[in-house]
Amino acid sequence: ETRADVEEILKDAQARAAAIKVSAEEEADRATTHTINQEASAANLVVKRQVLNAQKVLLDQVYSASLAAVGDLPPEFHEKALTDLLKRAAKEIKKGTVHTNERDIPVAEGIISRLKTLSGYAVGDPVEIPGGIIVESIDGELQLDFSYSTFLDEIWESALKDASDILFT
């Protein structure tokens, strides 16, 4: 009878040990799956961050190349652009100082001397811009930035998503 009780107790202990073992294995499998999923998510995030950084570098290169390409356009383009920009500026500022890059100073001087509507304008010191003009009123209270980089920034902001979609899809 004692032997039967001992065997019964041992059977129960073995059954509980087997159940604990199965439960521990299931918990270990869940923990392993959870850890693997976390590591995969972290790796995906790192890859996505690297891709986004590479795309940003590429977009910055495209921006710089675009600005350089506009700056490298023929002199006739710059003369026409400056003429149009000066006419536009004259509608807002009647008398002022025109700043442009070193390359375009003679062009701006020629346009100002040629157009009567720009008689209140004088060419000021050169500025570090790729092209275009910056016009400052005589009293210094109003400044118009018609530089190529400002126009490109406006276009860039409005079309960045479209450009990104074209480049990266």
XYZ file of C-alpha atoms in Angstrom:
169
model
C 0.000 0.000 0.000
C 2.869 2.362 0.833
C 4.592 1.401 -2.391
C 1.378 2.145 -4.285
C 1.140 5.544 -2.540
C 4.789 6.283 -3.383
C 4.220 5.326 -7.006
C 1.094 7.472 -7.133
C 2.975 10.436 -5.615
C 5.841 9.909 -8.094
C 3.381 9.749 -11.015
C 1.757 12.979 -9.881
C 5.177 14.616 -9.440
C 6.282 13.440 -12.882
C 3.021 14.697 -14.424
C 3.464 18.088 -12.721
C 7.124 18.198 -13.758
C 6.119 17.394 -17.347
C 3.451 20.115 -17.265
C 5.970 22.608 -15.810
C 8.483 21.575 -18.485
C 5.908 22.074 -21.272
C 4.874 25.430 -19.781
C 8.518 26.543 -19.493
C 9.212 25.463 -23.090
C 6.134 27.380 -24.306
C 7.216 30.484 -22.329
C 10.763 30.174 -23.724
C 9.336 29.892 -27.260
C 7.184 32.989 -26.672
C 10.147 34.910 -25.256
C 12.342 33.797 -28.158
C 9.711 34.814 -30.723
C 9.254 38.168 -28.974
C 13.019 38.808 -28.896
C 13.392 37.843 -32.569
C 10.509 40.154 -33.528
C 12.030 43.015 -31.532
C 15.434 42.506 -33.139
C 13.890 42.319 -36.618
C 11.935 45.532 -35.980
C 15.066 47.277 -34.713
C 17.035 46.103 -37.750
C 14.266 47.291 -40.093
C 14.282 50.675 -38.368
C 18.062 50.985 -38.756
C 17.814 50.083 -42.453
C 14.964 52.536 -42.998
C 16.946 55.300 -41.255
C 19.986 54.550 -43.443
C 17.837 54.625 -46.596
C 16.274 57.950 -45.564
C 19.708 59.412 -44.813
C 20.992 58.249 -48.206
C 17.932 59.775 -49.891
C 18.518 63.067 -48.057
C 22.144 63.132 -49.192
C 21.029 62.476 -52.759
C 18.345 65.190 -52.612
C 20.898 67.645 -51.206
C 23.189 66.804 -54.135
C 20.334 67.355 -56.592
C 19.562 70.711 -54.941
C 23.206 71.833 -55.137
C 23.536 70.634 -58.726
C 20.337 72.490 -59.672
C 21.597 75.721 -58.142
C 24.960 75.321 -59.870
C 23.275 74.554 -63.199
C 21.191 77.736 -63.001
C 24.318 79.718 -62.150
C 26.085 78.245 -65.175
C 23.426 79.280 -67.676
C 24.554 81.599 -70.509
C 24.908 85.357 -69.922
C 21.806 86.067 -72.041
C 19.691 84.118 -69.568
C 21.059 86.072 -66.609
C 20.534 89.408 -68.385
C 16.906 88.576 -69.152
C 16.329 87.236 -65.638
C 17.878 90.303 -64.015
C 15.854 92.615 -66.258
C 12.617 90.865 -65.285
C 13.565 90.801 -61.594
C 14.519 94.479 -61.577
C 11.226 95.430 -63.231
C 9.394 93.371 -60.641
C 11.350 94.999 -57.792
C 10.664 98.505 -59.172
C 6.941 97.907 -58.641
C 7.543 97.543 -54.893
C 10.597 99.723 -54.251
C 10.882 102.945 -56.252
C 14.414 103.867 -55.140
C 16.976 101.487 -53.800
C 20.242 99.636 -53.965
C 20.630 96.505 -56.042
C 22.967 93.780 -54.806
C 23.985 90.916 -57.031
C 26.900 88.558 -57.323
C 30.239 89.759 -58.671
C 29.612 88.242 -62.111
C 26.330 90.092 -62.634
C 27.340 93.586 -61.463
C 28.135 94.849 -64.995
C 24.864 93.359 -66.273
C 22.859 95.042 -63.494
C 24.614 98.370 -64.137
C 23.770 98.126 -67.848
C 20.116 97.335 -67.194
C 19.743 100.170 -64.670
C 21.322 102.706 -67.010
C 19.186 101.513 -69.937
C 15.725 101.448 -68.290
C 14.164 104.762 -67.213
C 11.907 103.005 -64.689
C 15.036 102.039 -62.754
C 16.495 105.558 -62.517
C 16.156 105.504 -58.713
C 18.360 102.439 -58.450
C 22.086 102.089 -57.863
C 24.234 98.979 -57.795
C 25.650 98.188 -54.369
C 28.301 95.840 -53.102
C 28.360 92.293 -54.452
C 26.771 89.542 -52.370
C 27.377 85.801 -52.232
C 24.414 84.502 -54.217
C 24.420 82.203 -57.259
C 22.387 84.688 -59.252
C 19.438 87.021 -59.119
C 19.208 90.209 -57.090
C 18.612 91.533 -53.620
C 17.077 95.022 -53.617
C 17.138 97.222 -50.559
C 15.118 100.413 -50.202
C 17.003 103.687 -49.692
C 15.922 103.865 -46.031
C 16.944 100.231 -45.505
C 13.554 99.245 -44.134
C 12.503 97.006 -47.010
C 14.503 94.312 -48.699
C 13.424 92.059 -51.556
C 15.293 88.806 -51.999
C 14.963 87.766 -55.628
C 18.023 85.537 -55.575
C 18.014 82.278 -57.494
C 18.507 80.346 -54.261
C 15.348 81.886 -52.766
C 13.304 80.904 -55.816
C 14.805 77.410 -55.796
C 13.999 77.085 -52.074
C 10.349 77.937 -52.760
C 10.155 75.440 -55.605
C 12.039 72.851 -53.582
C 9.652 73.109 -50.646
C 6.554 72.838 -52.803
C 7.839 70.032 -55.043
C 10.024 68.012 -52.654
C 7.491 65.238 -52.182
C 6.919 64.892 -55.928
C 10.662 64.842 -56.577
C 11.170 62.284 -53.836
C 8.399 60.087 -55.243
C 9.936 60.234 -58.712
C 13.450 59.485 -57.494
C 12.736 56.822 -54.923
C 9.759 54.791 -56.137
